[in-house]
């Protein structure tokens, strides 16, 4: 595999040379970025100091923000299952919706009653009320964001339980991720307006016009979350390759027509008649030496977003914590017999090699090429880094051999997810690595 971007220049920088040396790799290297000195007092501030308190508050606010994404996703998924009449889901979803509506009602009526009491006593409006966090949030971030966050248990608890320092950090983090949270709820069709309808015709003094926000719709179609990229300038775009949308798929595509009529998917462990193909080894999940029904159960793709990064283009941003050893997902695309381009596909090896899958064009026991040009999943957008957070691994899962993306160091919330393309990728191509951790050679 190579940089999964709209074009290679987004992740790598083509070296400039005269026509006589176009195919010769330039020997001059980019100066390696020096490592900043480690300030232990900053990492571990003295107990009870302002720095320590700020660090604790920031972590608490980060945890709440991460939980907001998780709760939105869970709420919308539960609503979908309730709509499909899955046993037990309708009652559970009804209870969640009741909690959400009750929270909104308490915040609004509590604010109004405090305001009216103050007016009755002093004859004027006073914006500082016992539930002034509600006023502070709606004034700063609007009714829409408050309604979105009200659907999450993490926010409902945070507004009540967080101390003032953590609350201030939370407001800042929600502000920084405003478009991200808005898009996240939009693509999952969160019906945030439902808890505001009954209040829209009742002006609330001291707060923005609710009706205006209710009647304003996001100028972006509801689509698969991985069909949208947040750009550096805060806009939205579709990921594309050669002018075509890069569509999301849940399984790699095998087309016999592109294999000269060969009907058997080369990554399968058994043929349709049950005959073994001598591909793969024991299933990594259950240990079965023969084909089984195991699948990779992962929801990592629900807690990431596509975001544009300076110098490298479209990348993947984590919306939660991922731990070392987590298998995030399977690298997917069209399964092809030959390399179609030097800067895109990833070679799928047989699991019997038991080696790390790297971005090379030729390898022993190669089964096929996984090409994510037009069809693939979010893993194709992971950028290279010489200090990667993940690696490609060849695994046998269920009835096939696949390439997985696995975490090799803990990934923090809102960190870019990166992977190492492999040394041979950079030696084979006339490109400079722009990860910032090397001298341009693609290796530290």
Coordinates of C-alpha atoms in Angstrom, one line a residue:
X1 CA 0.0 0.0 0.0
X2 CA 1.0 3.5 -0.5
X3 CA -0.4 6.8 0.7
X4 CA -4.1 6.5 0.6
X5 CA -4.8 10.0 -0.5
X6 CA -6.4 11.8 -3.4
X7 CA -2.9 11.9 -4.9
X8 CA 0.5 11.0 -3.7
X9 CA 1.7 14.5 -3.2
X10 CA -0.6 15.0 -0.2
X11 CA 1.4 12.6 1.9
X12 CA 4.8 12.7 0.2
X13 CA 6.7 15.4 -1.7
X14 CA 7.9 14.5 -5.2
X15 CA 11.6 15.3 -5.4
X16 CA 12.6 17.9 -8.0
X17 CA 15.5 17.2 -10.4
X18 CA 16.5 17.8 -13.9
X19 CA 15.1 15.6 -16.7
X20 CA 18.4 13.6 -16.8
X21 CA 18.0 12.7 -13.1
X22 CA 14.2 12.4 -12.8
X23 CA 14.4 8.7 -11.9
X24 CA 17.4 9.2 -9.5
X25 CA 16.7 9.6 -5.9
X26 CA 18.1 12.9 -4.6
X27 CA 20.7 12.2 -1.9
X28 CA 20.2 15.5 0.0
X29 CA 18.0 14.9 3.0
X30 CA 15.8 17.1 5.0
X31 CA 17.1 18.0 8.4
X32 CA 15.6 15.8 11.0
X33 CA 13.4 17.7 13.4
X34 CA 15.2 17.9 16.8
X35 CA 13.5 16.4 19.8
X36 CA 12.4 19.0 22.3
X37 CA 13.8 18.6 25.8
X38 CA 11.5 16.8 28.2
X39 CA 10.2 19.0 31.0
X40 CA 9.4 16.6 33.8
X41 CA 7.8 19.4 35.9
X42 CA 5.4 20.0 33.0
X43 CA 4.6 16.3 32.6
X44 CA 4.3 15.8 36.3
X45 CA 3.6 19.1 38.0
X46 CA 3.8 19.3 41.8
X47 CA 0.7 18.0 43.6
X48 CA -1.7 20.8 44.4
X49 CA -0.1 23.3 42.1
X50 CA -2.1 25.3 39.5
X51 CA -0.4 23.3 36.7
X52 CA -1.6 20.0 38.4
X53 CA -5.1 21.3 38.8
X54 CA -5.2 22.5 35.2
X55 CA -3.9 19.1 34.0
X56 CA -6.6 17.3 36.0
X57 CA -9.3 19.6 34.8
X58 CA -8.2 19.2 31.2
X59 CA -8.2 15.4 31.5
X60 CA -11.7 15.4 33.0
X61 CA -12.9 17.7 30.2
X62 CA -11.3 15.5 27.6
X63 CA -13.0 12.4 29.1
X64 CA -16.4 14.1 29.0
X65 CA -15.9 15.2 25.4
X66 CA -14.8 11.7 24.3
X67 CA -17.9 10.3 26.1
X68 CA -20.1 12.8 24.2
X69 CA -19.1 11.2 20.9
X70 CA -19.6 7.7 22.3
X71 CA -23.1 8.5 23.8
X72 CA -24.3 10.2 20.5
X73 CA -23.3 7.1 18.6
X74 CA -24.9 4.8 21.1
X75 CA -28.1 6.8 21.2
X76 CA -28.5 6.9 17.4
X77 CA -27.6 3.2 17.1
X78 CA -30.2 2.3 19.8
X79 CA -32.8 4.4 18.0
X80 CA -32.1 2.5 14.8
X81 CA -32.5 -0.9 16.5
X82 CA -35.7 0.3 18.2
X83 CA -37.0 1.2 14.7
X84 CA -36.2 -2.4 13.6
X85 CA -38.2 -3.7 16.6
X86 CA -35.1 -5.5 18.1
X87 CA -36.2 -7.0 21.4
X88 CA -35.7 -4.7 24.4
X89 CA -34.4 -1.8 22.4
X90 CA -37.7 0.1 22.1
X91 CA -38.2 0.3 25.8
X92 CA -34.6 1.2 26.5
X93 CA -34.6 3.9 23.8
X94 CA -37.9 5.3 25.1
X95 CA -36.3 5.7 28.6
X96 CA -33.3 7.4 27.2
X97 CA -35.4 9.9 25.2
X98 CA -37.5 10.6 28.4
X99 CA -34.3 11.3 30.3
X100 CA -33.2 13.7 27.6
X101 CA -36.5 15.5 27.4
X102 CA -36.6 15.8 31.2
X103 CA -33.1 17.2 31.3
X104 CA -34.0 19.9 28.8
X105 CA -37.2 20.8 30.6
X106 CA -35.4 21.1 34.0
X107 CA -32.7 23.3 32.6
X108 CA -35.2 25.7 30.9
X109 CA -37.8 25.8 33.6
X110 CA -35.1 26.1 36.3
X111 CA -33.6 29.1 34.5
X112 CA -37.0 30.7 34.0
X113 CA -38.1 30.3 37.6
X114 CA -34.9 31.8 38.9
X115 CA -35.2 34.7 36.5
X116 CA -38.8 35.4 37.4
X117 CA -38.0 35.2 41.2
X118 CA -35.2 37.7 40.8
X119 CA -37.4 40.0 38.7
X120 CA -40.2 39.8 41.4
X121 CA -37.7 40.8 44.1
X122 CA -35.5 43.3 42.3
X123 CA -37.6 44.4 39.3
X124 CA -34.9 43.6 36.8
X125 CA -33.3 40.7 35.0
X126 CA -30.2 39.1 36.4
X127 CA -28.3 36.7 34.2
X128 CA -26.4 35.1 37.1
X129 CA -28.7 32.3 38.3
X130 CA -28.1 29.0 40.2
X131 CA -28.0 27.1 36.9
X132 CA -25.9 29.7 35.1
X133 CA -23.9 27.0 33.4
X134 CA -27.0 26.5 31.2
X135 CA -27.0 30.2 30.4
X136 CA -23.3 30.2 29.8
X137 CA -23.4 27.2 27.4
X138 CA -26.4 28.3 25.3
X139 CA -25.1 31.9 25.1
X140 CA -21.6 30.8 23.9
X141 CA -22.4 27.7 21.8
X142 CA -26.1 27.9 20.9
X143 CA -29.2 25.9 21.3
X144 CA -28.3 23.3 18.7
X145 CA -25.1 22.3 20.4
X146 CA -26.9 22.3 23.8
X147 CA -29.6 20.0 22.4
X148 CA -27.0 17.7 20.8
X149 CA -25.0 17.4 24.0
X150 CA -28.2 17.0 26.1
X151 CA -28.7 13.6 24.4
X152 CA -25.5 12.3 26.2
X153 CA -25.3 11.1 29.8
X154 CA -21.8 12.3 30.0
X155 CA -22.8 15.9 29.4
X156 CA -25.8 15.8 31.6
X157 CA -23.6 14.7 34.5
X158 CA -20.8 17.0 33.5
X159 CA -22.9 20.2 33.7
X160 CA -23.9 19.2 37.2
X161 CA -20.8 17.5 38.7
X162 CA -17.7 19.0 37.1
X163 CA -15.9 21.7 39.1
X164 CA -15.6 25.2 37.7
X165 CA -12.1 24.6 36.3
X166 CA -13.1 21.4 34.5
X167 CA -16.3 23.0 33.2
X168 CA -14.3 25.9 31.7
X169 CA -12.1 23.3 29.9
X170 CA -15.1 21.4 28.7
X171 CA -16.6 24.5 27.1
X172 CA -13.3 25.2 25.4
X173 CA -13.1 21.6 24.1
X174 CA -16.6 21.6 22.8
X175 CA -16.0 24.9 21.1
X176 CA -12.8 23.6 19.5
X177 CA -14.7 20.5 18.2
X178 CA -17.9 22.3 17.4
X179 CA -18.0 21.3 13.7
X180 CA -16.8 17.8 14.5
X181 CA -19.6 17.2 17.0
X182 CA -22.2 18.8 14.7
X183 CA -21.1 16.7 11.8
X184 CA -20.9 13.6 13.9
X185 CA -24.5 14.0 15.0
X186 CA -25.7 15.0 11.6
X187 CA -24.3 11.9 9.8
X188 CA -25.9 9.7 12.5
X189 CA -29.2 11.5 12.0
X190 CA -29.6 12.6 15.7
X191 CA -33.0 14.2 15.9
X192 CA -31.9 17.0 18.3
X193 CA -34.8 19.3 17.3
X194 CA -37.3 17.0 18.8
X195 CA -36.5 18.2 22.4
X196 CA -36.8 21.9 21.4
X197 CA -40.0 22.0 19.4
X198 CA -42.3 22.7 22.3
X199 CA -40.3 25.7 23.4
X200 CA -39.7 27.5 20.1
X201 CA -42.7 29.8 20.4
X202 CA -41.8 31.0 23.9
X203 CA -39.0 33.6 23.9
X204 CA -36.6 33.1 26.8
X205 CA -35.1 36.4 28.0
X206 CA -31.3 36.6 28.0
X207 CA -30.9 33.7 25.5
X208 CA -30.5 33.5 21.7
X209 CA -33.5 32.9 19.5
X210 CA -34.2 29.2 19.6
X211 CA -36.5 29.2 16.5
X212 CA -33.8 30.5 14.2
X213 CA -31.5 27.6 15.1
X214 CA -34.3 25.1 14.7
X215 CA -35.1 26.3 11.2
X216 CA -31.5 26.4 10.1
X217 CA -30.3 23.1 8.5
X218 CA -26.8 22.0 7.9
X219 CA -25.8 22.4 4.3
X220 CA -24.5 18.9 3.9
X221 CA -26.2 15.7 2.9
X222 CA -26.6 12.8 5.4
X223 CA -24.2 10.2 4.2
X224 CA -21.8 7.6 5.5
X225 CA -19.5 9.3 8.1
X226 CA -16.4 8.3 6.1
X227 CA -17.7 10.1 3.0
X228 CA -16.9 13.5 4.7
X229 CA -13.6 15.2 5.4
X230 CA -13.2 18.3 7.7
X231 CA -10.8 20.6 5.9
X232 CA -8.2 22.8 7.5
X233 CA -10.3 25.9 6.9
X234 CA -13.3 24.4 8.7
X235 CA -15.3 23.4 5.6
X236 CA -16.5 20.0 4.5
X237 CA -15.6 18.0 1.4
X238 CA -15.9 14.5 0.0
X239 CA -12.8 12.2 -0.3
X240 CA -12.1 11.7 -3.9
X241 CA -9.7 9.9 -6.2
X242 CA -9.3 11.1 -9.8
X243 CA -12.5 13.1 -9.4
X244 CA -14.6 10.2 -8.1
X245 CA -16.0 9.7 -4.6
X246 CA -14.0 7.2 -2.6
X247 CA -16.9 5.0 -1.4
X248 CA -17.1 3.1 1.8
X249 CA -17.5 -0.7 1.8
X250 CA -17.8 -3.2 4.6
X251 CA -16.1 -6.1 2.7
X252 CA -13.4 -6.2 0.2
X253 CA -14.6 -6.7 -3.4
X254 CA -13.6 -9.7 -5.5
X255 CA -14.6 -9.5 -9.2
X256 CA -13.7 -12.7 -11.2
X257 CA -13.8 -10.6 -14.4
X258 CA -10.6 -8.9 -13.2
X259 CA -9.0 -12.2 -12.6
X260 CA -9.4 -13.7 -16.1
X261 CA -12.5 -15.6 -14.9
X262 CA -10.9 -17.2 -11.8
X263 CA -13.9 -17.7 -9.6
X264 CA -12.1 -18.3 -6.3
X265 CA -11.2 -15.4 -4.1
X266 CA -7.5 -16.0 -3.3
X267 CA -7.8 -14.9 0.3
X268 CA -10.4 -17.6 1.2
X269 CA -9.3 -20.6 3.2
X270 CA -11.7 -23.0 1.5
X271 CA -13.4 -23.3 -1.8
X272 CA -17.2 -23.3 -2.2
X273 CA -17.2 -27.2 -2.1
X274 CA -15.3 -27.2 1.2
X275 CA -11.9 -28.1 -0.3
X276 CA -9.1 -26.4 1.6
X277 CA -7.0 -23.9 -0.3
X278 CA -3.9 -24.1 1.9
X279 CA -4.2 -20.4 2.6
X280 CA -3.9 -19.0 6.1
X281 CA -3.3 -20.6 9.4
X282 CA -5.3 -20.9 12.6
X283 CA -8.0 -18.3 13.1
X284 CA -6.6 -15.6 15.3
X285 CA -9.9 -15.4 17.2
X286 CA -10.9 -19.0 18.0
X287 CA -7.8 -20.9 16.9
X288 CA -9.7 -23.1 14.4
X289 CA -7.4 -24.8 11.9
X290 CA -10.2 -24.8 9.3
X291 CA -12.7 -22.2 8.1
X292 CA -15.0 -20.8 10.8
X293 CA -17.7 -18.2 11.2
X294 CA -15.5 -15.7 13.2
X295 CA -15.5 -12.1 12.2
X296 CA -13.5 -9.1 13.5
X297 CA -15.9 -7.4 15.9
X298 CA -14.7 -3.8 16.0
X299 CA -16.4 -0.4 16.3
X300 CA -13.3 1.7 16.0
X301 CA -14.6 3.1 12.7
X302 CA -17.5 4.6 14.6
X303 CA -15.1 6.7 16.8
X304 CA -12.8 8.2 14.2
X305 CA -13.3 11.0 11.7
X306 CA -11.6 12.0 8.4
X307 CA -9.7 15.3 8.8
X308 CA -7.4 17.3 6.6
X309 CA -3.9 17.8 8.0
X310 CA -1.3 20.4 6.9
X311 CA 1.3 18.8 4.5
X312 CA -0.2 15.4 4.5
X313 CA -3.8 15.9 3.3
X314 CA -6.7 13.7 4.4
X315 CA -5.9 11.7 7.6
X316 CA -7.7 9.9 10.4
X317 CA -8.4 11.5 13.7
X318 CA -9.2 9.5 16.8
X319 CA -12.3 10.4 18.8
X320 CA -11.5 8.1 21.7
X321 CA -8.6 6.3 23.3
X322 CA -7.2 3.2 21.6
X323 CA -4.9 0.9 23.6
X324 CA -1.8 -0.9 22.5
X325 CA -2.9 -4.3 21.1
X326 CA -6.3 -3.2 19.8
X327 CA -7.2 -4.4 16.3
X328 CA -8.8 -1.4 14.8
X329 CA -10.1 -2.7 11.5
X330 CA -9.4 -4.6 8.3
X331 CA -7.8 -2.8 5.4
X332 CA -10.3 -3.2 2.6
X333 CA -10.5 -2.5 -1.1
X334 CA -10.8 -4.2 -4.5
X335 CA -8.8 -7.4 -4.6
X336 CA -6.7 -7.4 -7.8
X337 CA -4.2 -9.8 -9.3
X338 CA -1.6 -7.2 -10.2
X339 CA -0.2 -3.9 -8.9
X340 CA -2.2 -1.1 -10.5
X341 CA -0.1 1.8 -9.3
X342 CA 3.0 2.2 -7.2
X343 CA 1.6 4.8 -4.8
X344 CA -1.6 3.2 -3.7
X345 CA -2.2 -0.5 -3.2
X346 CA -1.2 -2.8 -0.4
X347 CA 0.0 -6.3 -1.0
X348 CA -1.9 -9.0 0.8
X349 CA 0.4 -11.8 1.9
X350 CA -0.5 -15.3 3.0
X351 CA -0.7 -15.5 6.8
X352 CA 1.7 -18.5 6.8
X353 CA 4.5 -16.0 6.5
X354 CA 3.4 -14.6 9.9
X355 CA 5.2 -11.3 9.1
X356 CA 4.2 -7.7 9.3
X357 CA 2.5 -6.5 6.1
X358 CA 4.4 -3.6 4.6
X359 CA 3.8 -1.3 1.7
X360 CA 5.8 -3.2 -1.0
X361 CA 5.0 -4.1 -4.5
X362 CA 6.4 -7.6 -4.5
X363 CA 6.6 -10.2 -1.8
X364 CA 6.8 -14.0 -1.4
X365 CA 3.4 -15.8 -1.3
X366 CA 1.5 -12.7 -2.4
X367 CA -2.2 -13.5 -2.6
X368 CA -3.5 -10.3 -4.2
X369 CA -3.3 -6.6 -4.2
X370 CA -5.8 -4.6 -2.1
X371 CA -6.6 -1.5 -4.1
X372 CA -8.7 1.2 -2.3
X373 CA -8.8 3.7 -5.1
X374 CA -12.6 4.0 -5.3
X375 CA -13.8 1.4 -2.8
X376 CA -12.4 0.9 0.7
X377 CA -12.9 1.8 4.3
X378 CA -11.4 4.5 6.6
X379 CA -8.1 2.6 7.0
X380 CA -7.0 3.7 3.5
X381 CA -6.7 7.3 4.8
X382 CA -4.2 6.6 7.5
X383 CA -1.1 8.6 6.9
X384 CA 2.5 7.4 7.2
X385 CA 4.7 8.3 10.2
X386 CA 8.2 7.2 11.1
X387 CA 6.8 7.1 14.7
X388 CA 3.6 5.3 13.9
X389 CA 0.7 4.5 16.2
X390 CA -0.3 1.4 14.3
X391 CA 1.0 -1.3 12.0
X392 CA -0.4 -3.5 9.2
X393 CA -0.5 -7.2 10.2
X394 CA -1.5 -10.3 8.2
X395 CA -4.1 -12.3 10.1
X396 CA -6.4 -15.3 9.5
X397 CA -9.9 -14.5 10.6
X398 CA -12.8 -16.8 9.9
X399 CA -12.7 -18.0 6.3
X400 CA -10.1 -15.6 4.9
X401 CA -6.7 -14.0 5.3
X402 CA -6.9 -10.3 5.9
X403 CA -4.7 -7.3 6.5
X404 CA -5.5 -5.7 9.9
X405 CA -4.5 -2.3 11.4
X406 CA -3.3 -2.9 14.9
X407 CA -2.3 -0.4 17.6
X408 CA 1.4 -0.6 18.7
X409 CA 1.2 2.3 21.2
X410 CA -1.6 4.0 23.0
X411 CA -3.5 6.6 20.9
X412 CA -4.8 9.6 22.7
X413 CA -8.2 11.2 22.0
X414 CA -8.0 13.7 19.0
X415 CA -4.6 12.4 18.0
X416 CA -4.0 11.6 14.3
X417 CA -3.8 7.8 13.7
X418 CA -0.6 6.9 11.7
X419 CA 1.0 3.8 10.3
X420 CA 4.4 2.9 9.0
X421 CA 4.5 2.2 5.3
X422 CA 7.8 0.3 5.5
X423 CA 11.3 1.1 4.5
X424 CA 11.1 -0.5 1.1
X425 CA 8.2 1.7 0.1
X426 CA 10.4 4.8 0.4
X427 CA 13.5 3.2 -1.3
X428 CA 11.3 2.1 -4.2
X429 CA 9.7 5.4 -4.9
X430 CA 11.1 8.9 -5.7
X431 CA 9.3 10.6 -2.8
X432 CA 10.3 12.4 0.4
X433 CA 8.6 11.5 3.7
X434 CA 6.9 14.5 5.3
X435 CA 6.0 13.0 8.6
X436 CA 8.4 15.4 10.5
X437 CA 10.1 12.7 12.5
X438 CA 12.8 11.8 9.9
X439 CA 15.2 13.3 7.4
X440 CA 12.8 12.6 4.5
X441 CA 14.0 9.0 3.9
X442 CA 11.0 7.4 5.5
X443 CA 12.9 5.9 8.4
X444 CA 14.1 7.4 11.7

